[in-house]
Amino acid sequence: MRRALRLAGKGFTPPNPMVGCVIVRDGALIAEGYHPCAGQPHAEVFALRAAGERARGATVYVTLEPCCHWGRTPPCTEALIAAGVKRVVAATTDPDPRVRGQGLAQLRAAGIRTEVGLLEEPARRLNEAFLHFQETGRPFVTLKAAMTLDGKIATRTGDSKWITGEKARRYVHRLRAQSGAVLVGVGTVLADDPALTARLPGREVPRQPLRIIVDSHLRTPPNARAVQLVTTLGEKAPLLIAAAQGAPAERAALLRERGVEVVEFAATPEGRVDLNALMAYLGEKKVISLFVEGGGTVHAAMLEARLAHRVLFFVAPRLIGGTDAPTPIEGRGVTHVAEAVPVRAMQVRRFGEDIALEGYV
């Protein structure tokens, strides 16, 4: 099952869950597979194809309950039954209403022994975004920042390339590729002109996340890199600009002419996009996970709206200084330490000389 979990982590699957599968017979591993991306066969199908006739009488270890419904691919339960496997061990059940225990029930009805719960905690953590979306209908939100040892995300002039090293940046690109959407504020666009795409060295990313710019008054330049990629890549690199009601109509028209999806949302009393309305919209679009790489203003707004679920801060061994240099979370902040937002289940990882701090809000 640990091997199946590692395999699952190779996928770029939103809005689907990440799933890995290992087939064992007579104490020997005979085949394995994982779900690479939405629209492709599921992990069980890849593993069964690799096993062939050897799957008959074998035990299947899978990180999520096999599906029992038709989507873009046939039900995995039918493939397992047809292959003649003897036993299926699932790490956890699938909360999707179309499955939710029915997949295991179908297998048992066909005479296949089933077990559930082996390494359930890491399996649920692997698919925390998918599970959260199934329960709430809204994206699981991660706030990501790269900062120096003294807590700065850029210099006082706005220069931020590059605070962290190559290993950390490569990991971030993988997380982008595994996210349903990537979000920044217009301030980041104006300062850094990012592409917002996922780029992995030596391999093609099977799917790009939905790229989102929160731009209440539509200040995004029509020649911004993020906009230009819509022209060159089209549906492979979709871009959504979230504006507040009353944003300039002529700017919206100009961006739409370039293929950008411009959506106006209710405005807050300060005239900014209502982030709760944006989350509801993303839920309707089946965006299960949102990777927020905005500056301190966007991060603060997410926290103030109680929308963030996880924080991922990279700390580089550098010192920038400067009273006016930006920090990962700005906004008004709290007035007393007792009001600080707690972060639980902290984990620390190293990426070269950089340190990644990760926890749950």
JSON list of N, CA, C and O in Angstrom, two decimals, residues 229-283:
[
{"chain": "A", "resi": 229, "resn": "LEU", "atom": "N", "xyz": [-0.43, 34.00, -23.27]},
{"chain": "A", "resi": 229, "resn": "LEU", "atom": "CA", "xyz": [-0.44, 32.54, -23.36]},
{"chain": "A", "resi": 229, "resn": "LEU", "atom": "C", "xyz": [-1.81, 31.99, -23.76]},
{"chain": "A", "resi": 229, "resn": "LEU", "atom": "O", "xyz": [-1.90, 30.90, -24.32]},
{"chain": "A", "resi": 230, "resn": "VAL", "atom": "N", "xyz": [-2.87, 32.71, -23.47]},
{"chain": "A", "resi": 230, "resn": "VAL", "atom": "CA", "xyz": [-4.20, 32.29, -23.90]},
{"chain": "A", "resi": 230, "resn": "VAL", "atom": "C", "xyz": [-4.25, 32.28, -25.42]},
{"chain": "A", "resi": 230, "resn": "VAL", "atom": "O", "xyz": [-4.83, 31.37, -26.04]},
{"chain": "A", "resi": 231, "resn": "THR", "atom": "N", "xyz": [-3.63, 33.27, -26.04]},
{"chain": "A", "resi": 231, "resn": "THR", "atom": "CA", "xyz": [-3.61, 33.35, -27.50]},
{"chain": "A", "resi": 231, "resn": "THR", "atom": "C", "xyz": [-2.80, 32.22, -28.10]},
{"chain": "A", "resi": 231, "resn": "THR", "atom": "O", "xyz": [-3.20, 31.61, -29.11]},
{"chain": "A", "resi": 232, "resn": "THR", "atom": "N", "xyz": [-1.66, 31.88, -27.48]},
{"chain": "A", "resi": 232, "resn": "THR", "atom": "CA", "xyz": [-0.77, 30.87, -28.06]},
{"chain": "A", "resi": 232, "resn": "THR", "atom": "C", "xyz": [-1.18, 29.44, -27.70]},
{"chain": "A", "resi": 232, "resn": "THR", "atom": "O", "xyz": [-1.02, 28.53, -28.51]},
{"chain": "A", "resi": 233, "resn": "LEU", "atom": "N", "xyz": [-1.71, 29.24, -26.47]},
{"chain": "A", "resi": 233, "resn": "LEU", "atom": "CA", "xyz": [-2.02, 27.89, -26.02]},
{"chain": "A", "resi": 233, "resn": "LEU", "atom": "C", "xyz": [-3.51, 27.60, -25.96]},
{"chain": "A", "resi": 233, "resn": "LEU", "atom": "O", "xyz": [-3.91, 26.44, -25.87]},
{"chain": "A", "resi": 234, "resn": "GLY", "atom": "N", "xyz": [-4.34, 28.64, -25.98]},
{"chain": "A", "resi": 234, "resn": "GLY", "atom": "CA", "xyz": [-5.79, 28.44, -25.98]},
{"chain": "A", "resi": 234, "resn": "GLY", "atom": "C", "xyz": [-6.29, 27.71, -24.76]},
{"chain": "A", "resi": 234, "resn": "GLY", "atom": "O", "xyz": [-5.95, 28.04, -23.63]},
{"chain": "A", "resi": 235, "resn": "GLU", "atom": "N", "xyz": [-7.09, 26.65, -24.97]},
{"chain": "A", "resi": 235, "resn": "GLU", "atom": "CA", "xyz": [-7.70, 25.91, -23.88]},
{"chain": "A", "resi": 235, "resn": "GLU", "atom": "C", "xyz": [-6.69, 25.18, -23.02]},
{"chain": "A", "resi": 235, "resn": "GLU", "atom": "O", "xyz": [-7.01, 24.76, -21.90]},
{"chain": "A", "resi": 236, "resn": "LYS", "atom": "N", "xyz": [-5.45, 25.01, -23.51]},
{"chain": "A", "resi": 236, "resn": "LYS", "atom": "CA", "xyz": [-4.43, 24.34, -22.72]},
{"chain": "A", "resi": 236, "resn": "LYS", "atom": "C", "xyz": [-3.94, 25.19, -21.55]},
{"chain": "A", "resi": 236, "resn": "LYS", "atom": "O", "xyz": [-3.31, 24.69, -20.62]},
{"chain": "A", "resi": 237, "resn": "ALA", "atom": "N", "xyz": [-4.17, 26.50, -21.61]},
{"chain": "A", "resi": 237, "resn": "ALA", "atom": "CA", "xyz": [-3.74, 27.41, -20.54]},
{"chain": "A", "resi": 237, "resn": "ALA", "atom": "C", "xyz": [-4.84, 28.43, -20.27]},
{"chain": "A", "resi": 237, "resn": "ALA", "atom": "O", "xyz": [-4.68, 29.62, -20.55]},
{"chain": "A", "resi": 238, "resn": "PRO", "atom": "N", "xyz": [-5.98, 27.99, -19.75]},
{"chain": "A", "resi": 238, "resn": "PRO", "atom": "CA", "xyz": [-7.11, 28.92, -19.53]},
{"chain": "A", "resi": 238, "resn": "PRO", "atom": "C", "xyz": [-6.77, 29.97, -18.47]},
{"chain": "A", "resi": 238, "resn": "PRO", "atom": "O", "xyz": [-6.01, 29.71, -17.52]},
{"chain": "A", "resi": 239, "resn": "LEU", "atom": "N", "xyz": [-7.33, 31.14, -18.64]},
{"chain": "A", "resi": 239, "resn": "LEU", "atom": "CA", "xyz": [-7.09, 32.25, -17.71]},
{"chain": "A", "resi": 239, "resn": "LEU", "atom": "C", "xyz": [-8.43, 32.87, -17.31]},
{"chain": "A", "resi": 239, "resn": "LEU", "atom": "O", "xyz": [-9.24, 33.23, -18.17]},
{"chain": "A", "resi": 240, "resn": "LEU", "atom": "N", "xyz": [-8.64, 32.98, -16.01]},
{"chain": "A", "resi": 240, "resn": "LEU", "atom": "CA", "xyz": [-9.83, 33.62, -15.45]},
{"chain": "A", "resi": 240, "resn": "LEU", "atom": "C", "xyz": [-9.38, 34.88, -14.71]},
{"chain": "A", "resi": 240, "resn": "LEU", "atom": "O", "xyz": [-8.50, 34.81, -13.85]},
{"chain": "A", "resi": 241, "resn": "ILE", "atom": "N", "xyz": [-9.99, 36.00, -15.04]},
{"chain": "A", "resi": 241, "resn": "ILE", "atom": "CA", "xyz": [-9.74, 37.23, -14.29]},
{"chain": "A", "resi": 241, "resn": "ILE", "atom": "C", "xyz": [-11.00, 37.54, -13.49]},
{"chain": "A", "resi": 241, "resn": "ILE", "atom": "O", "xyz": [-12.08, 37.72, -14.07]},
{"chain": "A", "resi": 242, "resn": "ALA", "atom": "N", "xyz": [-10.85, 37.58, -12.18]},
{"chain": "A", "resi": 242, "resn": "ALA", "atom": "CA", "xyz": [-11.97, 37.87, -11.29]},
{"chain": "A", "resi": 242, "resn": "ALA", "atom": "C", "xyz": [-12.00, 39.37, -11.01]},
{"chain": "A", "resi": 242, "resn": "ALA", "atom": "O", "xyz": [-11.08, 39.91, -10.39]},
{"chain": "A", "resi": 243, "resn": "ALA", "atom": "N", "xyz": [-13.04, 40.04, -11.47]},
{"chain": "A", "resi": 243, "resn": "ALA", "atom": "CA", "xyz": [-13.19, 41.48, -11.30]},
{"chain": "A", "resi": 243, "resn": "ALA", "atom": "C", "xyz": [-14.35, 41.76, -10.35]},
{"chain": "A", "resi": 243, "resn": "ALA", "atom": "O", "xyz": [-15.20, 40.90, -10.11]},
{"chain": "A", "resi": 244, "resn": "ALA", "atom": "N", "xyz": [-14.38, 42.96, -9.81]},
{"chain": "A", "resi": 244, "resn": "ALA", "atom": "CA", "xyz": [-15.49, 43.38, -8.97]},
{"chain": "A", "resi": 244, "resn": "ALA", "atom": "C", "xyz": [-16.56, 44.04, -9.83]},
{"chain": "A", "resi": 244, "resn": "ALA", "atom": "O", "xyz": [-16.26, 44.60, -10.90]},
{"chain": "A", "resi": 245, "resn": "GLN", "atom": "N", "xyz": [-17.79, 43.94, -9.41]},
{"chain": "A", "resi": 245, "resn": "GLN", "atom": "CA", "xyz": [-18.88, 44.58, -10.15]},
{"chain": "A", "resi": 245, "resn": "GLN", "atom": "C", "xyz": [-18.60, 46.07, -10.30]},
{"chain": "A", "resi": 245, "resn": "GLN", "atom": "O", "xyz": [-18.16, 46.74, -9.38]},
{"chain": "A", "resi": 246, "resn": "GLY", "atom": "N", "xyz": [-18.82, 46.54, -11.53]},
{"chain": "A", "resi": 246, "resn": "GLY", "atom": "CA", "xyz": [-18.55, 47.94, -11.81]},
{"chain": "A", "resi": 246, "resn": "GLY", "atom": "C", "xyz": [-17.18, 48.18, -12.40]},
{"chain": "A", "resi": 246, "resn": "GLY", "atom": "O", "xyz": [-16.80, 49.33, -12.65]},
{"chain": "A", "resi": 247, "resn": "ALA", "atom": "N", "xyz": [-16.42, 47.10, -12.65]},
{"chain": "A", "resi": 247, "resn": "ALA", "atom": "CA", "xyz": [-15.10, 47.25, -13.29]},
{"chain": "A", "resi": 247, "resn": "ALA", "atom": "C", "xyz": [-15.29, 47.83, -14.69]},
{"chain": "A", "resi": 247, "resn": "ALA", "atom": "O", "xyz": [-16.32, 47.61, -15.33]},
{"chain": "A", "resi": 248, "resn": "PRO", "atom": "N", "xyz": [-14.29, 48.54, -15.22]},
{"chain": "A", "resi": 248, "resn": "PRO", "atom": "CA", "xyz": [-14.43, 49.18, -16.53]},
{"chain": "A", "resi": 248, "resn": "PRO", "atom": "C", "xyz": [-14.81, 48.19, -17.63]},
{"chain": "A", "resi": 248, "resn": "PRO", "atom": "O", "xyz": [-14.09, 47.23, -17.89]},
{"chain": "A", "resi": 249, "resn": "ALA", "atom": "N", "xyz": [-15.93, 48.44, -18.29]},
{"chain": "A", "resi": 249, "resn": "ALA", "atom": "CA", "xyz": [-16.45, 47.53, -19.31]},
{"chain": "A", "resi": 249, "resn": "ALA", "atom": "C", "xyz": [-15.52, 47.44, -20.51]},
{"chain": "A", "resi": 249, "resn": "ALA", "atom": "O", "xyz": [-15.37, 46.37, -21.12]},
{"chain": "A", "resi": 250, "resn": "GLU", "atom": "N", "xyz": [-14.87, 48.57, -20.87]},
{"chain": "A", "resi": 250, "resn": "GLU", "atom": "CA", "xyz": [-14.00, 48.54, -22.06]},
{"chain": "A", "resi": 250, "resn": "GLU", "atom": "C", "xyz": [-12.77, 47.67, -21.81]},
{"chain": "A", "resi": 250, "resn": "GLU", "atom": "O", "xyz": [-12.29, 47.00, -22.73]},
{"chain": "A", "resi": 251, "resn": "ARG", "atom": "N", "xyz": [-12.26, 47.64, -20.59]},
{"chain": "A", "resi": 251, "resn": "ARG", "atom": "CA", "xyz": [-11.11, 46.78, -20.28]},
{"chain": "A", "resi": 251, "resn": "ARG", "atom": "C", "xyz": [-11.52, 45.32, -20.29]},
{"chain": "A", "resi": 251, "resn": "ARG", "atom": "O", "xyz": [-10.77, 44.46, -20.76]},
{"chain": "A", "resi": 252, "resn": "ALA", "atom": "N", "xyz": [-12.72, 45.04, -19.79]},
{"chain": "A", "resi": 252, "resn": "ALA", "atom": "CA", "xyz": [-13.22, 43.68, -19.81]},
{"chain": "A", "resi": 252, "resn": "ALA", "atom": "C", "xyz": [-13.37, 43.19, -21.25]},
{"chain": "A", "resi": 252, "resn": "ALA", "atom": "O", "xyz": [-12.99, 42.05, -21.59]},
{"chain": "A", "resi": 253, "resn": "ALA", "atom": "N", "xyz": [-13.90, 44.04, -22.13]},
{"chain": "A", "resi": 253, "resn": "ALA", "atom": "CA", "xyz": [-14.10, 43.67, -23.53]},
{"chain": "A", "resi": 253, "resn": "ALA", "atom": "C", "xyz": [-12.76, 43.39, -24.20]},
{"chain": "A", "resi": 253, "resn": "ALA", "atom": "O", "xyz": [-12.62, 42.44, -24.98]},
{"chain": "A", "resi": 254, "resn": "LEU", "atom": "N", "xyz": [-11.75, 44.20, -23.90]},
{"chain": "A", "resi": 254, "resn": "LEU", "atom": "CA", "xyz": [-10.44, 44.03, -24.51]},
{"chain": "A", "resi": 254, "resn": "LEU", "atom": "C", "xyz": [-9.81, 42.70, -24.10]},
{"chain": "A", "resi": 254, "resn": "LEU", "atom": "O", "xyz": [-9.22, 42.00, -24.93]},
{"chain": "A", "resi": 255, "resn": "LEU", "atom": "N", "xyz": [-9.96, 42.34, -22.84]},
{"chain": "A", "resi": 255, "resn": "LEU", "atom": "CA", "xyz": [-9.39, 41.07, -22.36]},
{"chain": "A", "resi": 255, "resn": "LEU", "atom": "C", "xyz": [-10.15, 39.88, -22.92]},
{"chain": "A", "resi": 255, "resn": "LEU", "atom": "O", "xyz": [-9.56, 38.86, -23.28]},
{"chain": "A", "resi": 256, "resn": "ARG", "atom": "N", "xyz": [-11.48, 40.04, -23.02]},
{"chain": "A", "resi": 256, "resn": "ARG", "atom": "CA", "xyz": [-12.27, 38.93, -23.59]},
{"chain": "A", "resi": 256, "resn": "ARG", "atom": "C", "xyz": [-11.93, 38.70, -25.05]},
{"chain": "A", "resi": 256, "resn": "ARG", "atom": "O", "xyz": [-11.97, 37.56, -25.53]},
{"chain": "A", "resi": 257, "resn": "GLU", "atom": "N", "xyz": [-11.61, 39.76, -25.77]},
{"chain": "A", "resi": 257, "resn": "GLU", "atom": "CA", "xyz": [-11.20, 39.61, -27.17]},
{"chain": "A", "resi": 257, "resn": "GLU", "atom": "C", "xyz": [-9.96, 38.74, -27.29]},
{"chain": "A", "resi": 257, "resn": "GLU", "atom": "O", "xyz": [-9.74, 38.10, -28.32]},
{"chain": "A", "resi": 258, "resn": "ARG", "atom": "N", "xyz": [-9.16, 38.69, -26.26]},
{"chain": "A", "resi": 258, "resn": "ARG", "atom": "CA", "xyz": [-7.93, 37.89, -26.25]},
{"chain": "A", "resi": 258, "resn": "ARG", "atom": "C", "xyz": [-8.15, 36.50, -25.67]},
{"chain": "A", "resi": 258, "resn": "ARG", "atom": "O", "xyz": [-7.20, 35.77, -25.40]},
{"chain": "A", "resi": 259, "resn": "GLY", "atom": "N", "xyz": [-9.40, 36.13, -25.47]},
{"chain": "A", "resi": 259, "resn": "GLY", "atom": "CA", "xyz": [-9.73, 34.78, -25.01]},
{"chain": "A", "resi": 259, "resn": "GLY", "atom": "C", "xyz": [-9.77, 34.60, -23.52]},
{"chain": "A", "resi": 259, "resn": "GLY", "atom": "O", "xyz": [-9.91, 33.47, -23.03]},
{"chain": "A", "resi": 260, "resn": "VAL", "atom": "N", "xyz": [-9.64, 35.69, -22.75]},
{"chain": "A", "resi": 260, "resn": "VAL", "atom": "CA", "xyz": [-9.66, 35.61, -21.30]},
{"chain": "A", "resi": 260, "resn": "VAL", "atom": "C", "xyz": [-11.10, 35.54, -20.80]},
{"chain": "A", "resi": 260, "resn": "VAL", "atom": "O", "xyz": [-11.98, 36.24, -21.31]},
{"chain": "A", "resi": 261, "resn": "GLU", "atom": "N", "xyz": [-11.34, 34.69, -19.81]},
{"chain": "A", "resi": 261, "resn": "GLU", "atom": "CA", "xyz": [-12.64, 34.65, -19.15]},
{"chain": "A", "resi": 261, "resn": "GLU", "atom": "C", "xyz": [-12.64, 35.72, -18.06]},
{"chain": "A", "resi": 261, "resn": "GLU", "atom": "O", "xyz": [-11.91, 35.62, -17.07]},
{"chain": "A", "resi": 262, "resn": "VAL", "atom": "N", "xyz": [-13.45, 36.74, -18.24]},
{"chain": "A", "resi": 262, "resn": "VAL", "atom": "CA", "xyz": [-13.57, 37.81, -17.26]},
{"chain": "A", "resi": 262, "resn": "VAL", "atom": "C", "xyz": [-14.93, 37.67, -16.58]},
{"chain": "A", "resi": 262, "resn": "VAL", "atom": "O", "xyz": [-15.96, 37.70, -17.24]},
{"chain": "A", "resi": 263, "resn": "VAL", "atom": "N", "xyz": [-14.90, 37.50, -15.26]},
{"chain": "A", "resi": 263, "resn": "VAL", "atom": "CA", "xyz": [-16.15, 37.33, -14.50]},
{"chain": "A", "resi": 263, "resn": "VAL", "atom": "C", "xyz": [-16.21, 38.39, -13.42]},
{"chain": "A", "resi": 263, "resn": "VAL", "atom": "O", "xyz": [-15.24, 38.59, -12.67]},
{"chain": "A", "resi": 264, "resn": "GLU", "atom": "N", "xyz": [-17.34, 39.08, -13.35]},
{"chain": "A", "resi": 264, "resn": "GLU", "atom": "CA", "xyz": [-17.54, 40.09, -12.30]},
{"chain": "A", "resi": 264, "resn": "GLU", "atom": "C", "xyz": [-18.23, 39.46, -11.11]},
{"chain": "A", "resi": 264, "resn": "GLU", "atom": "O", "xyz": [-19.24, 38.78, -11.26]},
{"chain": "A", "resi": 265, "resn": "PHE", "atom": "N", "xyz": [-17.67, 39.70, -9.93]},
{"chain": "A", "resi": 265, "resn": "PHE", "atom": "CA", "xyz": [-18.23, 39.18, -8.69]},
{"chain": "A", "resi": 265, "resn": "PHE", "atom": "C", "xyz": [-18.69, 40.33, -7.81]},
{"chain": "A", "resi": 265, "resn": "PHE", "atom": "O", "xyz": [-18.29, 41.47, -8.00]},
{"chain": "A", "resi": 266, "resn": "ALA", "atom": "N", "xyz": [-19.52, 40.01, -6.86]},
{"chain": "A", "resi": 266, "resn": "ALA", "atom": "CA", "xyz": [-19.96, 41.02, -5.90]},
{"chain": "A", "resi": 266, "resn": "ALA", "atom": "C", "xyz": [-18.74, 41.67, -5.25]},
{"chain": "A", "resi": 266, "resn": "ALA", "atom": "O", "xyz": [-17.72, 41.02, -5.04]},
{"chain": "A", "resi": 267, "resn": "ALA", "atom": "N", "xyz": [-18.86, 42.96, -4.96]},
{"chain": "A", "resi": 267, "resn": "ALA", "atom": "CA", "xyz": [-17.75, 43.69, -4.36]},
{"chain": "A", "resi": 267, "resn": "ALA", "atom": "C", "xyz": [-17.92, 43.81, -2.86]},
{"chain": "A", "resi": 267, "resn": "ALA", "atom": "O", "xyz": [-19.04, 43.89, -2.35]},
{"chain": "A", "resi": 268, "resn": "THR", "atom": "N", "xyz": [-16.81, 43.82, -2.16]},
{"chain": "A", "resi": 268, "resn": "THR", "atom": "CA", "xyz": [-16.81, 44.08, -0.72]},
{"chain": "A", "resi": 268, "resn": "THR", "atom": "C", "xyz": [-17.02, 45.57, -0.49]},
{"chain": "A", "resi": 268, "resn": "THR", "atom": "O", "xyz": [-16.95, 46.37, -1.43]},
{"chain": "A", "resi": 269, "resn": "PRO", "atom": "N", "xyz": [-17.27, 46.00, 0.75]},
{"chain": "A", "resi": 269, "resn": "PRO", "atom": "CA", "xyz": [-17.40, 47.44, 1.01]},
{"chain": "A", "resi": 269, "resn": "PRO", "atom": "C", "xyz": [-16.18, 48.24, 0.58]},
{"chain": "A", "resi": 269, "resn": "PRO", "atom": "O", "xyz": [-16.29, 49.44, 0.28]},
{"chain": "A", "resi": 270, "resn": "GLU", "atom": "N", "xyz": [-15.01, 47.58, 0.52]},
{"chain": "A", "resi": 270, "resn": "GLU", "atom": "CA", "xyz": [-13.79, 48.26, 0.07]},
{"chain": "A", "resi": 270, "resn": "GLU", "atom": "C", "xyz": [-13.65, 48.27, -1.44]},
{"chain": "A", "resi": 270, "resn": "GLU", "atom": "O", "xyz": [-12.68, 48.81, -1.98]},
{"chain": "A", "resi": 271, "resn": "GLY", "atom": "N", "xyz": [-14.62, 47.68, -2.15]},
{"chain": "A", "resi": 271, "resn": "GLY", "atom": "CA", "xyz": [-14.58, 47.66, -3.60]},
{"chain": "A", "resi": 271, "resn": "GLY", "atom": "C", "xyz": [-13.77, 46.53, -4.19]},
{"chain": "A", "resi": 271, "resn": "GLY", "atom": "O", "xyz": [-13.45, 46.54, -5.38]},
{"chain": "A", "resi": 272, "resn": "ARG", "atom": "N", "xyz": [-13.44, 45.52, -3.39]},
{"chain": "A", "resi": 272, "resn": "ARG", "atom": "CA", "xyz": [-12.65, 44.38, -3.87]},
{"chain": "A", "resi": 272, "resn": "ARG", "atom": "C", "xyz": [-13.54, 43.18, -4.16]},
{"chain": "A", "resi": 272, "resn": "ARG", "atom": "O", "xyz": [-14.69, 43.13, -3.71]},
{"chain": "A", "resi": 273, "resn": "VAL", "atom": "N", "xyz": [-13.00, 42.23, -4.89]},
{"chain": "A", "resi": 273, "resn": "VAL", "atom": "CA", "xyz": [-13.74, 41.01, -5.23]},
{"chain": "A", "resi": 273, "resn": "VAL", "atom": "C", "xyz": [-14.11, 40.27, -3.95]},
{"chain": "A", "resi": 273, "resn": "VAL", "atom": "O", "xyz": [-13.28, 40.06, -3.06]},
{"chain": "A", "resi": 274, "resn": "ASP", "atom": "N", "xyz": [-15.36, 39.85, -3.86]},
{"chain": "A", "resi": 274, "resn": "ASP", "atom": "CA", "xyz": [-15.81, 39.03, -2.74]},
{"chain": "A", "resi": 274, "resn": "ASP", "atom": "C", "xyz": [-15.25, 37.62, -2.96]},
{"chain": "A", "resi": 274, "resn": "ASP", "atom": "O", "xyz": [-15.69, 36.89, -3.86]},
{"chain": "A", "resi": 275, "resn": "LEU", "atom": "N", "xyz": [-14.28, 37.25, -2.14]},
{"chain": "A", "resi": 275, "resn": "LEU", "atom": "CA", "xyz": [-13.59, 35.97, -2.35]},
{"chain": "A", "resi": 275, "resn": "LEU", "atom": "C", "xyz": [-14.49, 34.78, -2.08]},
{"chain": "A", "resi": 275, "resn": "LEU", "atom": "O", "xyz": [-14.31, 33.71, -2.68]},
{"chain": "A", "resi": 276, "resn": "ASN", "atom": "N", "xyz": [-15.47, 34.92, -1.20]},
{"chain": "A", "resi": 276, "resn": "ASN", "atom": "CA", "xyz": [-16.42, 33.83, -0.99]},
{"chain": "A", "resi": 276, "resn": "ASN", "atom": "C", "xyz": [-17.23, 33.54, -2.25]},
{"chain": "A", "resi": 276, "resn": "ASN", "atom": "O", "xyz": [-17.49, 32.39, -2.59]},
{"chain": "A", "resi": 277, "resn": "ALA", "atom": "N", "xyz": [-17.61, 34.61, -2.95]},
{"chain": "A", "resi": 277, "resn": "ALA", "atom": "CA", "xyz": [-18.34, 34.42, -4.21]},
{"chain": "A", "resi": 277, "resn": "ALA", "atom": "C", "xyz": [-17.45, 33.75, -5.24]},
{"chain": "A", "resi": 277, "resn": "ALA", "atom": "O", "xyz": [-17.90, 32.89, -6.02]},
{"chain": "A", "resi": 278, "resn": "LEU", "atom": "N", "xyz": [-16.17, 34.12, -5.26]},
{"chain": "A", "resi": 278, "resn": "LEU", "atom": "CA", "xyz": [-15.23, 33.49, -6.19]},
{"chain": "A", "resi": 278, "resn": "LEU", "atom": "C", "xyz": [-15.08, 32.00, -5.87]},
{"chain": "A", "resi": 278, "resn": "LEU", "atom": "O", "xyz": [-15.07, 31.16, -6.78]},
{"chain": "A", "resi": 279, "resn": "MET", "atom": "N", "xyz": [-14.99, 31.63, -4.58]},
{"chain": "A", "resi": 279, "resn": "MET", "atom": "CA", "xyz": [-14.85, 30.21, -4.21]},
{"chain": "A", "resi": 279, "resn": "MET", "atom": "C", "xyz": [-16.09, 29.42, -4.64]},
{"chain": "A", "resi": 279, "resn": "MET", "atom": "O", "xyz": [-15.97, 28.28, -5.09]},
{"chain": "A", "resi": 280, "resn": "ALA", "atom": "N", "xyz": [-17.26, 30.02, -4.48]},
{"chain": "A", "resi": 280, "resn": "ALA", "atom": "CA", "xyz": [-18.49, 29.33, -4.90]},
{"chain": "A", "resi": 280, "resn": "ALA", "atom": "C", "xyz": [-18.48, 29.09, -6.41]},
{"chain": "A", "resi": 280, "resn": "ALA", "atom": "O", "xyz": [-18.88, 28.03, -6.89]},
{"chain": "A", "resi": 281, "resn": "TYR", "atom": "N", "xyz": [-18.00, 30.08, -7.16]},
{"chain": "A", "resi": 281, "resn": "TYR", "atom": "CA", "xyz": [-17.92, 29.95, -8.61]},
{"chain": "A", "resi": 281, "resn": "TYR", "atom": "C", "xyz": [-16.94, 28.85, -9.00]},
{"chain": "A", "resi": 281, "resn": "TYR", "atom": "O", "xyz": [-17.22, 28.04, -9.90]},
{"chain": "A", "resi": 282, "resn": "LEU", "atom": "N", "xyz": [-15.80, 28.81, -8.33]},
{"chain": "A", "resi": 282, "resn": "LEU", "atom": "CA", "xyz": [-14.81, 27.78, -8.63]},
{"chain": "A", "resi": 282, "resn": "LEU", "atom": "C", "xyz": [-15.34, 26.40, -8.28]},
{"chain": "A", "resi": 282, "resn": "LEU", "atom": "O", "xyz": [-15.05, 25.42, -8.97]},
{"chain": "A", "resi": 283, "resn": "GLY", "atom": "N", "xyz": [-16.14, 26.32, -7.22]},
{"chain": "A", "resi": 283, "resn": "GLY", "atom": "CA", "xyz": [-16.76, 25.04, -6.89]},
{"chain": "A", "resi": 283, "resn": "GLY", "atom": "C", "xyz": [-17.69, 24.56, -8.00]},
{"chain": "A", "resi": 283, "resn": "GLY", "atom": "O", "xyz": [-17.70, 23.38, -8.34]}
]
